[in-house]
Coordinates of C-alpha atoms and ligand atoms in Angstrom, one line a residue:
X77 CA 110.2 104.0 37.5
X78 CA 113.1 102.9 34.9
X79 CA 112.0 102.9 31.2
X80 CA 113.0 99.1 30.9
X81 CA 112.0 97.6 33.3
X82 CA 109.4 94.8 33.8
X83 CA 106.7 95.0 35.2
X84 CA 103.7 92.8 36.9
X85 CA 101.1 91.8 34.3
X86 CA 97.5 94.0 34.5
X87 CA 95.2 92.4 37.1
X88 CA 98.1 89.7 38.9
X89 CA 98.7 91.5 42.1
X90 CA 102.3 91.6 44.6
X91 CA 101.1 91.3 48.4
X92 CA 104.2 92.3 50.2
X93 CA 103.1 95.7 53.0
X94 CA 103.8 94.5 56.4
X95 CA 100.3 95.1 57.1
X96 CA 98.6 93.2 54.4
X97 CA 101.3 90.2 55.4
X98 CA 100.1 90.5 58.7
X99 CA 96.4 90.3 58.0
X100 CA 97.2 87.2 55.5
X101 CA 99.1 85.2 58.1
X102 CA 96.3 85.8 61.0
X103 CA 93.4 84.8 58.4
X104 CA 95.9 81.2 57.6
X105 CA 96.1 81.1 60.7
X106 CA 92.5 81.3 61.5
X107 CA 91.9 78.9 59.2
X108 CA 93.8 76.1 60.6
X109 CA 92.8 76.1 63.7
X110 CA 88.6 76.6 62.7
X111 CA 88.9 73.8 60.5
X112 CA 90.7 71.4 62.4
X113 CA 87.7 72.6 65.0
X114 CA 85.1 71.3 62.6
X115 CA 86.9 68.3 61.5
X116 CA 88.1 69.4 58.0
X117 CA 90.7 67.9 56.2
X118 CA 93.0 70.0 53.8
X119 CA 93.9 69.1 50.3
X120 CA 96.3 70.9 47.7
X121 CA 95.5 70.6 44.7
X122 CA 97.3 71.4 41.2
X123 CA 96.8 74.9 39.7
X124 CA 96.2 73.7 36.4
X125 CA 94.0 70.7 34.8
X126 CA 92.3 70.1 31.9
X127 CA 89.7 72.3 30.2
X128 CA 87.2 70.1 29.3
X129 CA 86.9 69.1 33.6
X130 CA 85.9 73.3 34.1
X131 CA 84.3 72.9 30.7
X132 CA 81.9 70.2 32.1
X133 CA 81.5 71.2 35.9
X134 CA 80.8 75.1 35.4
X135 CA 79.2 74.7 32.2
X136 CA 79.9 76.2 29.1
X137 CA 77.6 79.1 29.1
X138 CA 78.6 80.8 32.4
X139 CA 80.8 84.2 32.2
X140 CA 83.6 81.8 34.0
X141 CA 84.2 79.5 31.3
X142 CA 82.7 81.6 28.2
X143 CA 85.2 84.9 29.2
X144 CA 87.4 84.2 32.2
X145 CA 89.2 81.3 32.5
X146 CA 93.2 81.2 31.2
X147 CA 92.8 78.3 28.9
X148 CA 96.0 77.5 27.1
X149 CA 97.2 75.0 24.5
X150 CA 100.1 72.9 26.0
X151 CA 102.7 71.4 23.6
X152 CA 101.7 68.5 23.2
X153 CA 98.7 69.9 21.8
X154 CA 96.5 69.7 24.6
X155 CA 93.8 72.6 26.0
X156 CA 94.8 73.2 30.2
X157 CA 93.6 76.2 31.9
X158 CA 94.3 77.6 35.2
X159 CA 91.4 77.0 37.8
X160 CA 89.6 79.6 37.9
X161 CA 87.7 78.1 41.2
X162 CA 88.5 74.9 43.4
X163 CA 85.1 72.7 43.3
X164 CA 85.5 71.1 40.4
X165 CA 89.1 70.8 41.1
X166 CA 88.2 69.0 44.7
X167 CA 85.9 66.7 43.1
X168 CA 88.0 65.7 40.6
X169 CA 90.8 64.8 42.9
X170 CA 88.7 63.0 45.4
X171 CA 87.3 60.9 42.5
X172 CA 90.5 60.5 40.9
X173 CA 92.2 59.5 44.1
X174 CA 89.2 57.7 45.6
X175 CA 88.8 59.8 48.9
X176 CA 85.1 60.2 48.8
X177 CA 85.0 56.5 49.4
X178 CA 87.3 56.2 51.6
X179 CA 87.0 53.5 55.0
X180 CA 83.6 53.0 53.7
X181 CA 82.8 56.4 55.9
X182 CA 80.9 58.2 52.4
X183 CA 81.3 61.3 53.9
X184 CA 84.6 63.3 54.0
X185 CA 84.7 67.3 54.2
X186 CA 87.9 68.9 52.5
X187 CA 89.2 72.5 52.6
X188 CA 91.9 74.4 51.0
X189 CA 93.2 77.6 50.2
X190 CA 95.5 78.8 47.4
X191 CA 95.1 80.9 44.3
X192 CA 92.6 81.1 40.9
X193 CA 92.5 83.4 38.3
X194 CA 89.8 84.5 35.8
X195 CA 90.5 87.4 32.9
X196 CA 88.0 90.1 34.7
X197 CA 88.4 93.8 34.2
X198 CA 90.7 94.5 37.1
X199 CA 89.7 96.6 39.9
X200 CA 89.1 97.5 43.2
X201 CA 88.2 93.8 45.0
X202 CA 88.6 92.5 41.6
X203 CA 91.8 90.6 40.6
X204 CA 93.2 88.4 37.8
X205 CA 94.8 86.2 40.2
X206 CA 93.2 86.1 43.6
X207 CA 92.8 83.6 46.6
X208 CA 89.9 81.5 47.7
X209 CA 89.7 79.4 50.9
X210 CA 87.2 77.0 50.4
X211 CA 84.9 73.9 51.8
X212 CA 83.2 71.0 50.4
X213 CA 81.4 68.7 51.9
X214 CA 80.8 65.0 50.3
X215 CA 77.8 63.3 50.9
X216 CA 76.1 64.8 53.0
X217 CA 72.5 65.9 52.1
X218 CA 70.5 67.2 54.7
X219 CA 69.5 70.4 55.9
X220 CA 72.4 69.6 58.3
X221 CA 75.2 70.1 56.1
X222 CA 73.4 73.4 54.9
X223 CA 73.7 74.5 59.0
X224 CA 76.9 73.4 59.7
X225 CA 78.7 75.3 56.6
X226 CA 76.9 78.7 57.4
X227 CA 77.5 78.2 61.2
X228 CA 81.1 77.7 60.0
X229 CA 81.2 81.3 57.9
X230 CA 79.3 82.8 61.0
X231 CA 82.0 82.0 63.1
X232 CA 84.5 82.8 60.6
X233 CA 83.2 86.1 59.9
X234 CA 81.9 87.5 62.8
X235 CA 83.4 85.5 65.8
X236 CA 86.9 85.1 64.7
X237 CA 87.5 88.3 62.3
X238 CA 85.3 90.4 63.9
X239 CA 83.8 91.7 60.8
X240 CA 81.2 93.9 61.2
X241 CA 78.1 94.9 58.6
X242 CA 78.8 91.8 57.0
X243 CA 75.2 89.9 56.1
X244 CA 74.1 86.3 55.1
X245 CA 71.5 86.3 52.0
X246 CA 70.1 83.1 51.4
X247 CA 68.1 81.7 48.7
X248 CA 67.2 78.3 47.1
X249 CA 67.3 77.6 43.2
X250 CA 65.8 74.7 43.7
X251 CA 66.0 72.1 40.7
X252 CA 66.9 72.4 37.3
X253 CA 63.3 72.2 36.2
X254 CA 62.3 74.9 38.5
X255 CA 65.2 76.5 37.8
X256 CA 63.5 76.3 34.2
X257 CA 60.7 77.5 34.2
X258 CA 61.2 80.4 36.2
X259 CA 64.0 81.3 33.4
X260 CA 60.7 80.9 31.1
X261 CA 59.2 83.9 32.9
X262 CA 62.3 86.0 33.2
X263 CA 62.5 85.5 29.7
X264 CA 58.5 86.9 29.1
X265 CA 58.8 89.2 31.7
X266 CA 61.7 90.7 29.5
X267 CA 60.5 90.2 26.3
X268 CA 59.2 93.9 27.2
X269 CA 62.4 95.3 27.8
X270 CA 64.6 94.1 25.2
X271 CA 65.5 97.6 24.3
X272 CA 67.1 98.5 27.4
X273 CA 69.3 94.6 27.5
X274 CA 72.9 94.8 26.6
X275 CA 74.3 92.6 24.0
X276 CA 75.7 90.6 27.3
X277 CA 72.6 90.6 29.0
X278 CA 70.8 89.9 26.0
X279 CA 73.0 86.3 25.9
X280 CA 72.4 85.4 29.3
X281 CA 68.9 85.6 28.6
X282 CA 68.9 83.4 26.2
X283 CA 71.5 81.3 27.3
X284 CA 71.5 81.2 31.2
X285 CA 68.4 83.3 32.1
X286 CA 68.0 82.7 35.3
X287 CA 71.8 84.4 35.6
X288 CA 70.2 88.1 35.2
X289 CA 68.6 88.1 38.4
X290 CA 72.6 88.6 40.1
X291 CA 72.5 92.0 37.9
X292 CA 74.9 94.7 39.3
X293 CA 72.4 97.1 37.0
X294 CA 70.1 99.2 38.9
X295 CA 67.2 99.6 35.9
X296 CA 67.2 96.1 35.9
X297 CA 67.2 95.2 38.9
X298 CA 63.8 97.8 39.3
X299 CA 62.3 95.5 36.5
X300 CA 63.0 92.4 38.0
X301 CA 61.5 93.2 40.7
X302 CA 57.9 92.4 39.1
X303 CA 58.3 88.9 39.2
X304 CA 57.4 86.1 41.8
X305 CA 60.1 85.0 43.8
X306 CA 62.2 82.0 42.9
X307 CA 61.4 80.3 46.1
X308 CA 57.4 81.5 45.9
X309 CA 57.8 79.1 42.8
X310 CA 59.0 76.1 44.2
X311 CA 57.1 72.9 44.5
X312 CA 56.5 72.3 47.7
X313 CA 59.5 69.3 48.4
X314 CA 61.7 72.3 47.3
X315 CA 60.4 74.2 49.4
X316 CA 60.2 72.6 52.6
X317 CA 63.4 71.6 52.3
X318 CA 64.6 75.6 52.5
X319 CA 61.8 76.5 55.1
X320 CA 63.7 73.3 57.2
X321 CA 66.8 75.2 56.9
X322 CA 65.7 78.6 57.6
X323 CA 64.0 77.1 60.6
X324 CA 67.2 76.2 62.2
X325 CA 69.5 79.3 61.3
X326 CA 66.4 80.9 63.6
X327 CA 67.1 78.7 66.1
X328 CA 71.4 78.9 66.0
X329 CA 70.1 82.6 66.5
X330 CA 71.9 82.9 62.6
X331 CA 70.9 86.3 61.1
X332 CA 69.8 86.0 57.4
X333 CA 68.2 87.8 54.4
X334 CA 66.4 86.0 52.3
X335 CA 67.4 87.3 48.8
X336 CA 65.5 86.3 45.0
X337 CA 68.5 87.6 43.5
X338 CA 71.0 85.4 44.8
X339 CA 71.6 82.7 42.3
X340 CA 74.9 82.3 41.6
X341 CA 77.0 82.3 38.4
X342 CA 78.2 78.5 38.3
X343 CA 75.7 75.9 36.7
X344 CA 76.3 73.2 39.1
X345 CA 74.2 74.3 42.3
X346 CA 71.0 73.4 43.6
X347 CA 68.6 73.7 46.4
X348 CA 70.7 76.3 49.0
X349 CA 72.7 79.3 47.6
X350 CA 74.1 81.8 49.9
X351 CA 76.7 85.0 49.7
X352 CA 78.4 86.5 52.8
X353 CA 78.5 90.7 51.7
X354 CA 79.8 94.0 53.3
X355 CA 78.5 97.0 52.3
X356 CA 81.7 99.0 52.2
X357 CA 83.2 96.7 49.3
X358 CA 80.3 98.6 46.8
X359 CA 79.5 96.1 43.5
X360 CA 82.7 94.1 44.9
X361 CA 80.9 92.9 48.3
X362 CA 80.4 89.1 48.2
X363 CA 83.2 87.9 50.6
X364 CA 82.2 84.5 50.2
X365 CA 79.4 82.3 48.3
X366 CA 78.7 79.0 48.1
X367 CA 75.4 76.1 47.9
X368 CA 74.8 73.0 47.1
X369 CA 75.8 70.8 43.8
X370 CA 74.3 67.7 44.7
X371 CA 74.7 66.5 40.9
X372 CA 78.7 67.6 40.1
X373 CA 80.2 65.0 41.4
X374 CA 77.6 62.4 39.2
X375 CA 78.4 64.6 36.5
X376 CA 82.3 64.3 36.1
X377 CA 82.4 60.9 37.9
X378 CA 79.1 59.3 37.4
X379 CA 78.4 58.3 41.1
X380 CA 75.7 60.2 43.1
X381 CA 77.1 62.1 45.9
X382 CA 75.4 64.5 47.3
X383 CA 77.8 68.1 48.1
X384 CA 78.0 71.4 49.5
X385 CA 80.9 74.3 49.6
X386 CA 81.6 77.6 50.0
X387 CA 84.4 79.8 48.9
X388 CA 85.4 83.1 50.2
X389 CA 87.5 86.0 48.5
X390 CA 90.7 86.1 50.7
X391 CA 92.0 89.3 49.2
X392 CA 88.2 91.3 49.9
X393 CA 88.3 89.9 53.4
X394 CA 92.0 91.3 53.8
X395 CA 90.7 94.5 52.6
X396 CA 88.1 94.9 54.7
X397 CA 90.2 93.7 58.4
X398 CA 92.4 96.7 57.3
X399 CA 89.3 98.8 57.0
X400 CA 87.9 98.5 60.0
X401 CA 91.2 97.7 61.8
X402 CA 88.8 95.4 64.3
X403 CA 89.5 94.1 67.5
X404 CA 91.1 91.2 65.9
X405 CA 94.1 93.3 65.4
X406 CA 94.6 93.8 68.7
X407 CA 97.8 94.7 70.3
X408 CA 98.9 91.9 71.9
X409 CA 102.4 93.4 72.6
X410 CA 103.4 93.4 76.5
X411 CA 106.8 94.6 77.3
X412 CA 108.7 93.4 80.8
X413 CA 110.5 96.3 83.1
X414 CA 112.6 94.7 85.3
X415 CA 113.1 96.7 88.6
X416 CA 113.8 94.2 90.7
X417 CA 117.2 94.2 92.7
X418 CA 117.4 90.9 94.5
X419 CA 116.4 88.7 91.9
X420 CA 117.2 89.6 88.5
X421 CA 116.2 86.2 86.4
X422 CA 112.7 85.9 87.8
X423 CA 111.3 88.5 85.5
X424 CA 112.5 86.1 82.2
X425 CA 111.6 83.2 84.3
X426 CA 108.2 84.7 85.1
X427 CA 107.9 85.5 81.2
X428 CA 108.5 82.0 79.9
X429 CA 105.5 81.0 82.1
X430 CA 103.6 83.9 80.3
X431 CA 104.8 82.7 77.3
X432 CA 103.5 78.4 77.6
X433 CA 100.2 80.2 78.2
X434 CA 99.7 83.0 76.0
X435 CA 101.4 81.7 72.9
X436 CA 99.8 84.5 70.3
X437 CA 101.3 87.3 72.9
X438 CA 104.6 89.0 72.0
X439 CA 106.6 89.8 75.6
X440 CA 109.5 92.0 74.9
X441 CA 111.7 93.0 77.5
X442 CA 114.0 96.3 78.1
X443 CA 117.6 96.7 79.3
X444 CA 117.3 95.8 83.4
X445 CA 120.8 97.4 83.5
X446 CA 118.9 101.1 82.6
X447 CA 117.3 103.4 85.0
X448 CA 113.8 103.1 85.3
X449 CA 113.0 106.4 83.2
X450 CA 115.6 105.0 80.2
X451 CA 113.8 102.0 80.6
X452 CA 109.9 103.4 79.9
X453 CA 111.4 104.6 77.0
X454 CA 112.6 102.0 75.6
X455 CA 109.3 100.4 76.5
X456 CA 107.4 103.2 74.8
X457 CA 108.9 102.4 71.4
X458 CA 107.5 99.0 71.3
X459 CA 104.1 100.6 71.4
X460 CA 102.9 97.9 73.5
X461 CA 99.3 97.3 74.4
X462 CA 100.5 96.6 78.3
X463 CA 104.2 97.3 80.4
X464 CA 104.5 94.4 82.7
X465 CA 106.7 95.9 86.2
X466 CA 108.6 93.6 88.1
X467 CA 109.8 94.6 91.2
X468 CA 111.0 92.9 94.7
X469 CA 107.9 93.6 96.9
X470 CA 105.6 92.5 94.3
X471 CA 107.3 89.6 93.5
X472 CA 107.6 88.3 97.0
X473 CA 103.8 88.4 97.4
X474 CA 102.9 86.7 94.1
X475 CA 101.5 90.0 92.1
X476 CA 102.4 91.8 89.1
X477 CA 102.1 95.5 88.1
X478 CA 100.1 96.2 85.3
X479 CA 100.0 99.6 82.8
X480 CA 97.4 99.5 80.3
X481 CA 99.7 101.6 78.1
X482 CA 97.4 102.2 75.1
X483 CA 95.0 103.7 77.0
X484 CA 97.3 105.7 79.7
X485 CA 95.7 104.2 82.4
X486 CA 97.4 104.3 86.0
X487 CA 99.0 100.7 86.8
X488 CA 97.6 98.3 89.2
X489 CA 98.4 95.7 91.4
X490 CA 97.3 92.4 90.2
X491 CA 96.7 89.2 91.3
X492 CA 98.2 86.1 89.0
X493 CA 94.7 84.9 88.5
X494 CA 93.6 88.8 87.4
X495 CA 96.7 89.4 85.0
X496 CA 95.4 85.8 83.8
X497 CA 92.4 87.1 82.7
X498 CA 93.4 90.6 81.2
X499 CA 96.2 89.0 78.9
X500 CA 93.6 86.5 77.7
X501 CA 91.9 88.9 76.0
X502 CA 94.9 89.7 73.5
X503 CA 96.2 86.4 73.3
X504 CA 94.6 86.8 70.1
Ligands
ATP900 P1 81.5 88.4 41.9 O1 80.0 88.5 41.8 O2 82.1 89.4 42.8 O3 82.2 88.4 40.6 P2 81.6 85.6 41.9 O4 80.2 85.1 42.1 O5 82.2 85.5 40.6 O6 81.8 87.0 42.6 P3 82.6 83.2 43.3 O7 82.9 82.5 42.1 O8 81.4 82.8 44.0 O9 82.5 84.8 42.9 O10 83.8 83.2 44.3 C1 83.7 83.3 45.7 C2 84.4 84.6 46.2 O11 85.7 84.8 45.6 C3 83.6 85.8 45.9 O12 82.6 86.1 46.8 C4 84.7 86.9 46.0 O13 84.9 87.2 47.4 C5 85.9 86.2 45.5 N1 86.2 86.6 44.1 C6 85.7 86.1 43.0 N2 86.2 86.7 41.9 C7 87.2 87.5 42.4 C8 88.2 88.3 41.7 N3 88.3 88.4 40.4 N4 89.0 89.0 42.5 C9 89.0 88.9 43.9 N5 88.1 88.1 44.5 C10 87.2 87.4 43.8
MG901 MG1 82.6 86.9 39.1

């Protein structure tokens, strides 16, 4: 590298490989089309807003706010920060701008997607600058809301990226009095084991205590294991609301593990908190969390309306699709030999009706004017997941020739309706 040059600062990350592009654009563009499946309207929001709004929503005493967040003073004397998440964001906006209330409906679900930033140490899954796509849904309070969300992730996750080993762990904090006093008995519990408590973890404890139970620290978690679940502690409203839920992700066939140490480092939530992890992404491996904050949007706009959202780690998930290099990257590449003597057009013809069908399918063609060997070749450089033959006899009687090139099987004759159904399965 040249001496003088400038570089990128620490942590704020270029995406720019072709395969990392690719991966990006297929995610945006699974995200479009699931949430205009679920009814979800986008919003953009600005990048920066005032301090005091992440000062009030997050709370003061979470790592966020306390060490993460970009908080600047603007000319004019005034403290802004960059968002370092996009809830308290969304609620401003739809309080400012009077969406929640909208047509009288009470009930509006917004998504978006874009970048935040928090000072972290940079590393591996862990950015400076980093993007979210996230949900919320206003005013909606029943175990419903709680269903539809995680059946949302499921889909996103597992049907649509094809993720695999990623899991759902579930667990309710229930409300800020039982969030209390089971900080009470972390805190005795502890009292024990000051000695081995880092200055850090020492400050949570006082300060947040329930936050220790998220610990990435092994001897900790080994201790923390002596106490009483969260949800063992929960009066019984509390907890018949999270037995209610659990009850239908059994019955949406919804795999889940039900985890005491899932509690989530924001100060807002209530009731349901869940993470979506992978085990290959080690102390990095929540791809998405999220829960309810049924009192945030009283608390920056004083009117009650019940919420719930989620927000996962685009960069992780992008990580992990080029990982495991899953059948959602399959080749949808299919390139057209034209053998045909008599009519030379009806291949492109042909292909433009291939095209209206299977819009996410790349059809390449080669050069009819070559020999049938020059013309494999050329084929052969597109790498293409099929080679489409057109040739007189087949055309006359309605069929197409099929090569499954990427496995080297020997081509077939087709019917329409049986080509129909191969190039389905990579119109992905
Ligand atoms: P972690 O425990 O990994 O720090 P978090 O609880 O701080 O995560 P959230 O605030 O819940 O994360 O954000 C939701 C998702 O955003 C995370 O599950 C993760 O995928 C992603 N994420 C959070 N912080 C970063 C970061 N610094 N770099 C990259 N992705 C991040
Ligand atoms: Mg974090």
């Amino acid at each position: 590298m040249k001496k003088n040059i400038t570089v990128a600062i620490r942590g704020f990350k270029d995406i720019y490989s072709e395969t990392e592009i690719k991966y990006f654009q297929k995610f945006e563009n699974i995200i479009l089309n699931i949430t205009k499946q679920y009814g979800i309207s986008e919003i953009k929001t600005p990048i920066v807003e005032k301090t005091e709004l992440f000062e009030r929503s997050i709370g003061n005493e979470t790592e966020i706010v306390n060490k993460e967040m970009y908080s600047f003073e603007d000319k004019n004397g005034e403290s802004i920060s960059l968002r370092p998440e996009g809830t308290a964001t969304c609620v401003r906006c739809a309080l400012e701008k009077n969406l929640i209330f909208d047509r009288g409906i009470k009930r509006q679900k917004f998504w978006y997607s874009g970048p935040m930033f928090r000072r972290e140490r940079p590393q591996k899954g862990r950015f400076r600058q980093f993007q979210q796509f996230g949900l919320e849904y206003f005013g909606f309070d029943d175990t419903n809301s709680d269903l539809e969300i995680i059946m949302l992730g499921n889909r996103l996750f597992e049907k649509e990226l094809q993720l695999k080993n990623i899991k759902l762990h579930i667990n309710s904090i229930g409300n800020e009095n039982e969030r209390a006093n089971y900080g009470d008995q972390i805190k005795s519990l502890l009292e024990k084991h000051k000695g081995i408590l880092s200055e850090d973890q020492q400050n949570t404890l006082t300060k947040n205590p329930i936050r220790i139970l998220d610990t990435k620290d092994k001897k900790l978690q080994e201790i923390l294991k002596k106490l009483p679940t969260l949800v063992s502690l929960l009066s019984n409203k509390s907890k018949q609301r999270f037995e209610n839920l659990l009850k239908k992700l059994d019955e949406s066939n919804i795999n889940y593990i039900v985890d005491n140490s899932i509690v989530r480092g924001l100060d807002y939530y209530n009731d349901t908190v869940f993470e979506w992890k992978h085990e290959s992404l080690g102390s990095q491996d929540a791809i998405c969390a999220g829960g309810r904050y049924d009192n945030l949007v009283e608390k920056i706009g004083e009117v009650n309306v019940p919420a719930i959202g989620f927000a996962a780690g685009i960069e992780r998930i992008i990580s992990l699709l080029i990982e495991s290099r899953s059948a959602f990257d399959a080749n949808s590449t299919v390139v057209a030999i034209n053998h045909s003597k008599n009519s030379n057009h009806t291949c492109l013809m042909q292909l433009e009706k291939l095209r209206d069908k299977f819009k996410n399918i790349s059809f390449y063609t080669t050069d009819s004017s070559s020999t049938l060997d020059k013309q494999f070749k050329q084929a052969e450089k597109f790498n293409p997941k099929y080679i489409l033959f057109y040739d007189d006899k087949e055309i006359n009687a309605g069929q197409y020739i099929l090569k499954d090139f990427e496995k080297n099987q020997k081509q077939e004759i087709l019917s329409e309706d049986e080509l129909f159904k191969k190039l389905d399965i990579i119109n992905k």
